[in-house]
Short mmCIF file of C-alpha atoms in Angstrom, two decimals:
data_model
loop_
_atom_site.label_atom_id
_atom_site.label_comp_id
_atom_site.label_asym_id
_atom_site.label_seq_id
_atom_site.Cartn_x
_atom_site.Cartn_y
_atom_site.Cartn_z
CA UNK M 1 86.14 -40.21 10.91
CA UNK M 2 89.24 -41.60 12.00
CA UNK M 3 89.87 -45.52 13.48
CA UNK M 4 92.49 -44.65 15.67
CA UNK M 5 91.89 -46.22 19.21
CA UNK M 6 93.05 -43.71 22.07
CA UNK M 7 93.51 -44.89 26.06
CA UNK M 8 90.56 -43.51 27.58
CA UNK M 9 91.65 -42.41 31.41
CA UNK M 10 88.09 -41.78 31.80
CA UNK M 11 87.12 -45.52 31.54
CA UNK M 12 90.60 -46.41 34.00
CA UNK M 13 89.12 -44.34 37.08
CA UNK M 14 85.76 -46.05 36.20
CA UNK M 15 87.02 -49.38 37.22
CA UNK M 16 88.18 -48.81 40.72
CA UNK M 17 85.11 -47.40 41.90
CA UNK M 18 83.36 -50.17 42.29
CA UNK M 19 83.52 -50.86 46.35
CA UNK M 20 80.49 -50.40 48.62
CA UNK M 21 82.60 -47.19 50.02
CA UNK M 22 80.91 -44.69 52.70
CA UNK M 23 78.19 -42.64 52.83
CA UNK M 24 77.01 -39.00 54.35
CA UNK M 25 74.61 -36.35 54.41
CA UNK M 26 77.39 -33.45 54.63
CA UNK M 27 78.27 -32.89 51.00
CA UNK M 28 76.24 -29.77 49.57
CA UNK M 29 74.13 -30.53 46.52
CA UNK M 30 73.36 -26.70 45.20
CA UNK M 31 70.27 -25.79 43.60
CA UNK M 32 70.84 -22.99 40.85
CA UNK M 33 67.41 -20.79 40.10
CA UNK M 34 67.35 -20.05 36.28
CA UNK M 35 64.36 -17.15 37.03
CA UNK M 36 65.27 -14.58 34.28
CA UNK M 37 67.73 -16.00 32.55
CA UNK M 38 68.91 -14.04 30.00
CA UNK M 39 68.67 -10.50 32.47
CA UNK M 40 70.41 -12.84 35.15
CA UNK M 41 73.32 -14.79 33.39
CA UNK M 42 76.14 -13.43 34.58
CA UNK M 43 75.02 -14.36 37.98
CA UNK M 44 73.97 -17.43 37.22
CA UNK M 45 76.98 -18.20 35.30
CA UNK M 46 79.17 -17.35 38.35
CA UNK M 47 76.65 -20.37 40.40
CA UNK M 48 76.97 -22.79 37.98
CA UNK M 49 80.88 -22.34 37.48
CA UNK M 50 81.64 -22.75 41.17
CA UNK M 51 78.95 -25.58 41.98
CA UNK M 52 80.30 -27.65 38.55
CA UNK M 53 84.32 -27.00 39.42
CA UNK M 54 83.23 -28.16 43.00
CA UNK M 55 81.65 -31.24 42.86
CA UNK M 56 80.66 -31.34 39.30
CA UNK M 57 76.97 -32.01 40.28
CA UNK M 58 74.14 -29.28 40.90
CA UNK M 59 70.34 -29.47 40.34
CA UNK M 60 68.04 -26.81 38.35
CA UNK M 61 64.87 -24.70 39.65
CA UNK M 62 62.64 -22.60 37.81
CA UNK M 63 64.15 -24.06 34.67
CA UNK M 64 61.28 -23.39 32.31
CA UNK M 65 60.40 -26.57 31.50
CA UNK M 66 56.44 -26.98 32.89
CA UNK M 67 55.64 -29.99 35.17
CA UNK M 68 52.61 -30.94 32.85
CA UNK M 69 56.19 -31.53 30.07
CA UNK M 70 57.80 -34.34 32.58
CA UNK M 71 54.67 -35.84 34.18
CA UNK M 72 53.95 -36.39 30.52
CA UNK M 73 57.18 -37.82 29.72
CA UNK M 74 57.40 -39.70 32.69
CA UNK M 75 53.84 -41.30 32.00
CA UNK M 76 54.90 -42.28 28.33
CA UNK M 77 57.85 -44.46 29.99
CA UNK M 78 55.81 -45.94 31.83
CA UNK M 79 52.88 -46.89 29.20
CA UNK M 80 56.18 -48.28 27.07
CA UNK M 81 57.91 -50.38 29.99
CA UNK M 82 54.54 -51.74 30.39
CA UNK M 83 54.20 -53.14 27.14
CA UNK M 84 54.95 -57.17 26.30
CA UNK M 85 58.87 -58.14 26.40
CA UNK M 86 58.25 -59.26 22.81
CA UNK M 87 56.43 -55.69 22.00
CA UNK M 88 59.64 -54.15 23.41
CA UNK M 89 62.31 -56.22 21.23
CA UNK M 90 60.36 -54.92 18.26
CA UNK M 91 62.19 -51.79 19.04
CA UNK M 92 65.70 -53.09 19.83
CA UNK M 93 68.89 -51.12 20.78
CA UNK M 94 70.58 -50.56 17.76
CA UNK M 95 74.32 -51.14 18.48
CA UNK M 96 76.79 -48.43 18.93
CA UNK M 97 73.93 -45.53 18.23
CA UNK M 98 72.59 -45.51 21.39
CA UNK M 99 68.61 -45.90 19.90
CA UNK M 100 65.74 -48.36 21.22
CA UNK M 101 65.06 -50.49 23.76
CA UNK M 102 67.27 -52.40 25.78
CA UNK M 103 67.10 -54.53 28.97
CA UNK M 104 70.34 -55.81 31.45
CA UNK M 105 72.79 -55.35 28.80
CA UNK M 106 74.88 -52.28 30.35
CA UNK M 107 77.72 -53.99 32.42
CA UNK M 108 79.62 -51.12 34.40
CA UNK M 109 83.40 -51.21 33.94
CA UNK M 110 83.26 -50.48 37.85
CA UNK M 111 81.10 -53.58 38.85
CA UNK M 112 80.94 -55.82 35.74
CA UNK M 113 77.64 -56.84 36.16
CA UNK M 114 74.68 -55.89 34.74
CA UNK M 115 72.93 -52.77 35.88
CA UNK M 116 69.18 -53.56 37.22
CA UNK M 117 67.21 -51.87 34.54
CA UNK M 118 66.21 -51.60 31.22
CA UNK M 119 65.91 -48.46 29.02
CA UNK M 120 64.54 -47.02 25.99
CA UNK M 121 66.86 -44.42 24.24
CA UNK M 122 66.32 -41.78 21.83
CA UNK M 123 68.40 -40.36 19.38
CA UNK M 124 66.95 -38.43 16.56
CA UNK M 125 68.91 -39.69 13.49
CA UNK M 126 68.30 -43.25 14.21
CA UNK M 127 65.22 -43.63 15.21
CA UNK M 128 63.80 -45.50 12.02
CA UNK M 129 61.52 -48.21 12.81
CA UNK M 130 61.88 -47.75 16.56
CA UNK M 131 58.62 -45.57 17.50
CA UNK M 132 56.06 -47.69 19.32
CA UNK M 133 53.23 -45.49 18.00
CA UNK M 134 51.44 -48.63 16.93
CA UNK M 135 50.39 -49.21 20.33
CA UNK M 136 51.39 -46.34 21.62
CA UNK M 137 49.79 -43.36 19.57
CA UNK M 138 51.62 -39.81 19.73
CA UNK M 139 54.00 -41.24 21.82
CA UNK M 140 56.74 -40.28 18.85
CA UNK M 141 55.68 -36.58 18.28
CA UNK M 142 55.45 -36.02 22.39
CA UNK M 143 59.12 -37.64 22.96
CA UNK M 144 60.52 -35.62 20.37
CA UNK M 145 58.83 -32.07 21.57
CA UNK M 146 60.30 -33.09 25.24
CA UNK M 147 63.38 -33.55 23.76
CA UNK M 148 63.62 -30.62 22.51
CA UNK M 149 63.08 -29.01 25.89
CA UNK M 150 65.34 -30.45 27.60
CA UNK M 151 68.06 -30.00 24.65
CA UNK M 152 67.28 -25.93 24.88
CA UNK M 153 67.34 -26.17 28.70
CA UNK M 154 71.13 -27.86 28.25
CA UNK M 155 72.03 -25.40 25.48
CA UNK M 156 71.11 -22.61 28.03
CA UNK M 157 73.91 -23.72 30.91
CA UNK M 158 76.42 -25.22 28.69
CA UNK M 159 75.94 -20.99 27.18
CA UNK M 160 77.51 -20.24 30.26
CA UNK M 161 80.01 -22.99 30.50
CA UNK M 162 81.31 -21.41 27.20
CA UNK M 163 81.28 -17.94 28.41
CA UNK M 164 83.85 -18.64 31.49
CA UNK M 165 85.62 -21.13 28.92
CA UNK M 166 86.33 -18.11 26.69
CA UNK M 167 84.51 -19.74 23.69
CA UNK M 168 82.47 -17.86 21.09
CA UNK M 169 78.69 -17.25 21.23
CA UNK M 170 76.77 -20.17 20.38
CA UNK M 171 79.54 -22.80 20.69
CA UNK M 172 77.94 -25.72 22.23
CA UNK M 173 74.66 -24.96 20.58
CA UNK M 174 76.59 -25.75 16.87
CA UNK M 175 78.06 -28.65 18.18
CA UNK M 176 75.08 -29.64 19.37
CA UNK M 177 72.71 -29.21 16.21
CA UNK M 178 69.36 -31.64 16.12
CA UNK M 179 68.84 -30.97 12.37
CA UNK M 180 72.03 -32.50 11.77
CA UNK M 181 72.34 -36.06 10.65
CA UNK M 182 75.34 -36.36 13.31
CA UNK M 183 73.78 -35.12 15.57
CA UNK M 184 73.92 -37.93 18.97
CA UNK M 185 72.72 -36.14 22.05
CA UNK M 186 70.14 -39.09 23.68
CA UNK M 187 66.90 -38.74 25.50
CA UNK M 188 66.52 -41.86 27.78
CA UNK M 189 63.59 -43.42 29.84
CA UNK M 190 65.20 -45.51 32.52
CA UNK M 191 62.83 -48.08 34.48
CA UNK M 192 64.84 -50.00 37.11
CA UNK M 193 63.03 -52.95 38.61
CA UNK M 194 60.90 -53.81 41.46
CA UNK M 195 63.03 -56.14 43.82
CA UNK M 196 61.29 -58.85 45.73
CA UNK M 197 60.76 -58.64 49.92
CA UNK M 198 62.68 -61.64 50.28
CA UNK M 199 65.53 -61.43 47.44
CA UNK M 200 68.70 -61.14 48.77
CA UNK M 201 71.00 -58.79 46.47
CA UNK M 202 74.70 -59.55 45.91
CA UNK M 203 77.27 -56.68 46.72
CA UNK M 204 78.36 -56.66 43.10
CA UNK M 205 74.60 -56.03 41.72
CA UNK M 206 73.14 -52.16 41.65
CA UNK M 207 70.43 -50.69 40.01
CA UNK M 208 73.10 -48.84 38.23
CA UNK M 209 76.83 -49.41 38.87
CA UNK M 210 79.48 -46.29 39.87
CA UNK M 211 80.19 -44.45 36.47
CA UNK M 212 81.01 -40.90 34.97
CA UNK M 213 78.74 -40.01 31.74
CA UNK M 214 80.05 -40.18 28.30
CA UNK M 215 78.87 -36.68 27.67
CA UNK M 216 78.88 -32.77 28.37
CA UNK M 217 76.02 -32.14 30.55
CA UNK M 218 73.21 -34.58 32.08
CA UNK M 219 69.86 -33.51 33.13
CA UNK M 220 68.04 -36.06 34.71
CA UNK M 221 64.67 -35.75 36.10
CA UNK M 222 63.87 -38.09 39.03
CA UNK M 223 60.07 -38.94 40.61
CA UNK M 224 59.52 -38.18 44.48
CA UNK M 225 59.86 -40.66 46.52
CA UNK M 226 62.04 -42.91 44.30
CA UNK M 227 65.75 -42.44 45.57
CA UNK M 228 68.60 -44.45 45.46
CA UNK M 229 71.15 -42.01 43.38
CA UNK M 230 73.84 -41.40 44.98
CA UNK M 231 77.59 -39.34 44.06
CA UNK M 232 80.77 -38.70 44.67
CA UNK M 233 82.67 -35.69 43.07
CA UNK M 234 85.49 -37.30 40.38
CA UNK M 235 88.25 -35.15 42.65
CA UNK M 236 87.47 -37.49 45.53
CA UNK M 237 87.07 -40.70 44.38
CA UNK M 238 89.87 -42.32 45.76
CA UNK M 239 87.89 -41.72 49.30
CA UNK M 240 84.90 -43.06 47.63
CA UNK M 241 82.13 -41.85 50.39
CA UNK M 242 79.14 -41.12 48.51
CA UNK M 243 76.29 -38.71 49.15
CA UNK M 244 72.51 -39.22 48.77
CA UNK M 245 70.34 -37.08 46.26
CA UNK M 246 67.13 -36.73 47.22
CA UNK M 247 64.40 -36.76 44.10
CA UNK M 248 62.00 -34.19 43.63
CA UNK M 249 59.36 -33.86 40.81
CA UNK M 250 60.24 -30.31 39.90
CA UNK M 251 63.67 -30.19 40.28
CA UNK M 252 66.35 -31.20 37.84
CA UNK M 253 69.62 -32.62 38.50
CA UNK M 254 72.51 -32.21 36.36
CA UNK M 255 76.11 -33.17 35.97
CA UNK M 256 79.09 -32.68 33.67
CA UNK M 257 80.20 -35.80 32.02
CA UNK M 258 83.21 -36.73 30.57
CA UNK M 259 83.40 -34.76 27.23
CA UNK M 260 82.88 -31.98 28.64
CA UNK M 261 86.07 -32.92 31.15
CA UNK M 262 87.83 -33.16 28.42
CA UNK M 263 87.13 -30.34 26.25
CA UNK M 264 87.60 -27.94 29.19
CA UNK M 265 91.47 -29.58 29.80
CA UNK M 266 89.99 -31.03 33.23
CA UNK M 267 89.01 -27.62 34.60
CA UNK M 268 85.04 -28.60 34.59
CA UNK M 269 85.41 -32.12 36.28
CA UNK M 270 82.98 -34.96 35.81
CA UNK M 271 81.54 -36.61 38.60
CA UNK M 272 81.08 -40.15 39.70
CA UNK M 273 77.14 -41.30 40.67
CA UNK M 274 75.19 -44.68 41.08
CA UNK M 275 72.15 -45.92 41.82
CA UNK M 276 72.25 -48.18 44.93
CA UNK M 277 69.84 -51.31 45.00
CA UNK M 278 67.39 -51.24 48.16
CA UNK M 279 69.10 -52.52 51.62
CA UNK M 280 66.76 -54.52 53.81
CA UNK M 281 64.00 -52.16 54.88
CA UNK M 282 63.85 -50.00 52.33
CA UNK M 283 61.37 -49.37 49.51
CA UNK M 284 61.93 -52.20 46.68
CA UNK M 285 59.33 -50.99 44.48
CA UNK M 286 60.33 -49.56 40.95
CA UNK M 287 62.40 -46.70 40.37
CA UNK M 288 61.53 -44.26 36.71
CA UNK M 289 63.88 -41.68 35.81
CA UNK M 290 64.54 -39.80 32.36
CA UNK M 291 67.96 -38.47 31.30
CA UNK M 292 68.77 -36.00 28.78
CA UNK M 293 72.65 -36.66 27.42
CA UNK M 294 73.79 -33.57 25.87
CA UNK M 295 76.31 -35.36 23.57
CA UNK M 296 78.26 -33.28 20.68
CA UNK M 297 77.57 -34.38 16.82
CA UNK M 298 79.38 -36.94 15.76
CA UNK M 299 81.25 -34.60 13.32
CA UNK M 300 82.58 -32.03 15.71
CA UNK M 301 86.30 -32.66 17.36
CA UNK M 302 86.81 -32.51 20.92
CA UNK M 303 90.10 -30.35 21.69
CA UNK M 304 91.14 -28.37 24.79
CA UNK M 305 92.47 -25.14 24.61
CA UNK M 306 95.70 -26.52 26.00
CA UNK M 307 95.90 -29.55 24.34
CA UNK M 308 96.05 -31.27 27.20
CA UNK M 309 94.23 -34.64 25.44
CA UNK M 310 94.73 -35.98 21.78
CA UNK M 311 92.17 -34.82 19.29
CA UNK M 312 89.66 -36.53 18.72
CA UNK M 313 85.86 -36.80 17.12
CA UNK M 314 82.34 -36.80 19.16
CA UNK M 315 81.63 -39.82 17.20
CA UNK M 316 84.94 -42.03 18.33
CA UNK M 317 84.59 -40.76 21.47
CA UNK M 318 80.97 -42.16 22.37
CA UNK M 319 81.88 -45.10 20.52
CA UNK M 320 84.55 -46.36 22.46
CA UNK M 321 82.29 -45.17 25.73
CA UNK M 322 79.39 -47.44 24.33
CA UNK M 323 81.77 -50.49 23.87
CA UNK M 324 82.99 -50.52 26.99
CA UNK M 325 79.89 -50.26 28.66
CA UNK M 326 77.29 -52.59 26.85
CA UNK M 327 77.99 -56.42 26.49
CA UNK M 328 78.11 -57.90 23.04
#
């Protein structure tokens, strides 16, 4: 571990994108079929390389993980968002380890105020006393096998990140190891609130504020129906016109985050996304989603092949990530 602070350039784009901006249809959101994986990598590989170095964004089919997997999930979020506030704060966020429960305490660098939501995070090394299974039996044991999924689904495409990368066989999959006690890749259940007909919403308040992920690779599975994300590749921020992803129950979508940025010297870029609030006329009911953060062990040290960024650890790097983004 080292306590050296380094400028983060990540968290300096972050706080200019916080305007209302533009939006349009016209950007390309690519879907990438995983059928046949292993006979069909190469070809897939050469998909998910120019879709990522594009726009950084891209959504999954035929990924292998069965709908039955994420209605499940999806239904366990919603038994635990359900339960009593003061049920809930039995399971508080644990500062700076990104595990439990936590409601309007992520403040955006690019909006400064809170994001409309409240999660529940999982991250398997720090889960003590943070299972609801009291009231919520098996909901521990099903979390954790859906976890796993979606971590082996992850390991699969960042496979062929590495491959175009030049790095060995198996690279991201060590640096991403779920026996290990530093290990800090997060599953988290996302329930952004219902807004009321008549509430008038502030320009400065979203359901989730503009932002790149701290991490390698996101998967996020979104319900039908309940839309509001919205992105804007990192390579044209400055215009900041944003495009609309529509959800779909069996499709995933997926974007590189910042480590990843970094560890590929900026050739894999991240991408900026948000999650609008509803304008007048639209559908103010509640929005669920799940996201899978594929997030190196704390241990590992995230260097470019260039050198084109200091050295520094998985574990100081989501630190500083987490500060800046959750109020004390």
């Amino acid at each position: 571990m080292t306590d050296t602070t380094y400028e983060l350039a990540e968290l300096a784009k972050e706080t200019r994108m916080g305007g209302a901006g533009t939006e349009s249809a016209d950007r390309e959101i690519r879907r990438i079929d995983l059928t046949d994986f292993d006979a069909r990598k190469a070809a897939i590989t050469e998909e998910l390389w120019a879709a990522a170095t594009d726009i950084g964004f891209f959504q999954l089919v035929n990924h292998g993980i069965e709908q039955d997997a994420v209605d499940g999930a999806f239904a366990d979020a919603e038994r635990f968002f359900a339960l009593p506030e003061e049920t809930k704060a039995r399971h508080g966020l644990k500062k700076g380890l990104n595990s439990g429960w936590e409601s309007m305490t992520q403040v955006r660098p690019s909006i400064g105020t809170p994001d409309q939501k409240e999660s529940y995070q999982v991250t398997r090394p720090h889960m003590e006393n943070l299972w609801p299974d009291d009231v919520l039996p098996g909901f521990r044991e099903r979390t954790l096998a859906f976890e796993g999924q979606c971590r082996d689904l992850a390991m699969r495409v960042l496979s062929c990140f590495a491959d175009r990368l030049g790095l060995p066989d198996g690279f991201f999959a060590r640096a991403h190891d779920p026996a290990s006690p530093q290990y800090q890749s997060t599953l988290r259940m996302l329930h952004y609130f219902a807004v009321p007909a008549d509430a008038e919403i502030p320009a400065n308040v979203w359901r989730a504020g503009a932002h790149t992920d701290f991490d390698c690779l996101t998967l996020l599975f979104q319900r039908a129906g309940q839309g509001g994300l919205q992105v804007c590749p990192g390579k044209e921020a400055e215009a900041q016109e944003w495009t609309p992803v529509e959800p779909a129950d069996s499709v995933i979508t997926c974007n590189i985050g910042d480590m990843l940025m970094r560890w590929s010297d900026d050739r894999l870029p991240s991408n900026f996304h948000r999650v609008k609030s509803p304008a007048p006329g639209e559908d103010r009911s509640a929005r669920h989603s799940i996201a899978f953060f594929a997030q190196a062990d704390r241990d590992v040290v995230i260097e470019g092949p260039e050198g084109r960024y200091p050295r520094i650890t998985a574990a100081d790097y989501i630190q500083q990530r987490i500060a800046a983004n959750f109020a004390r």
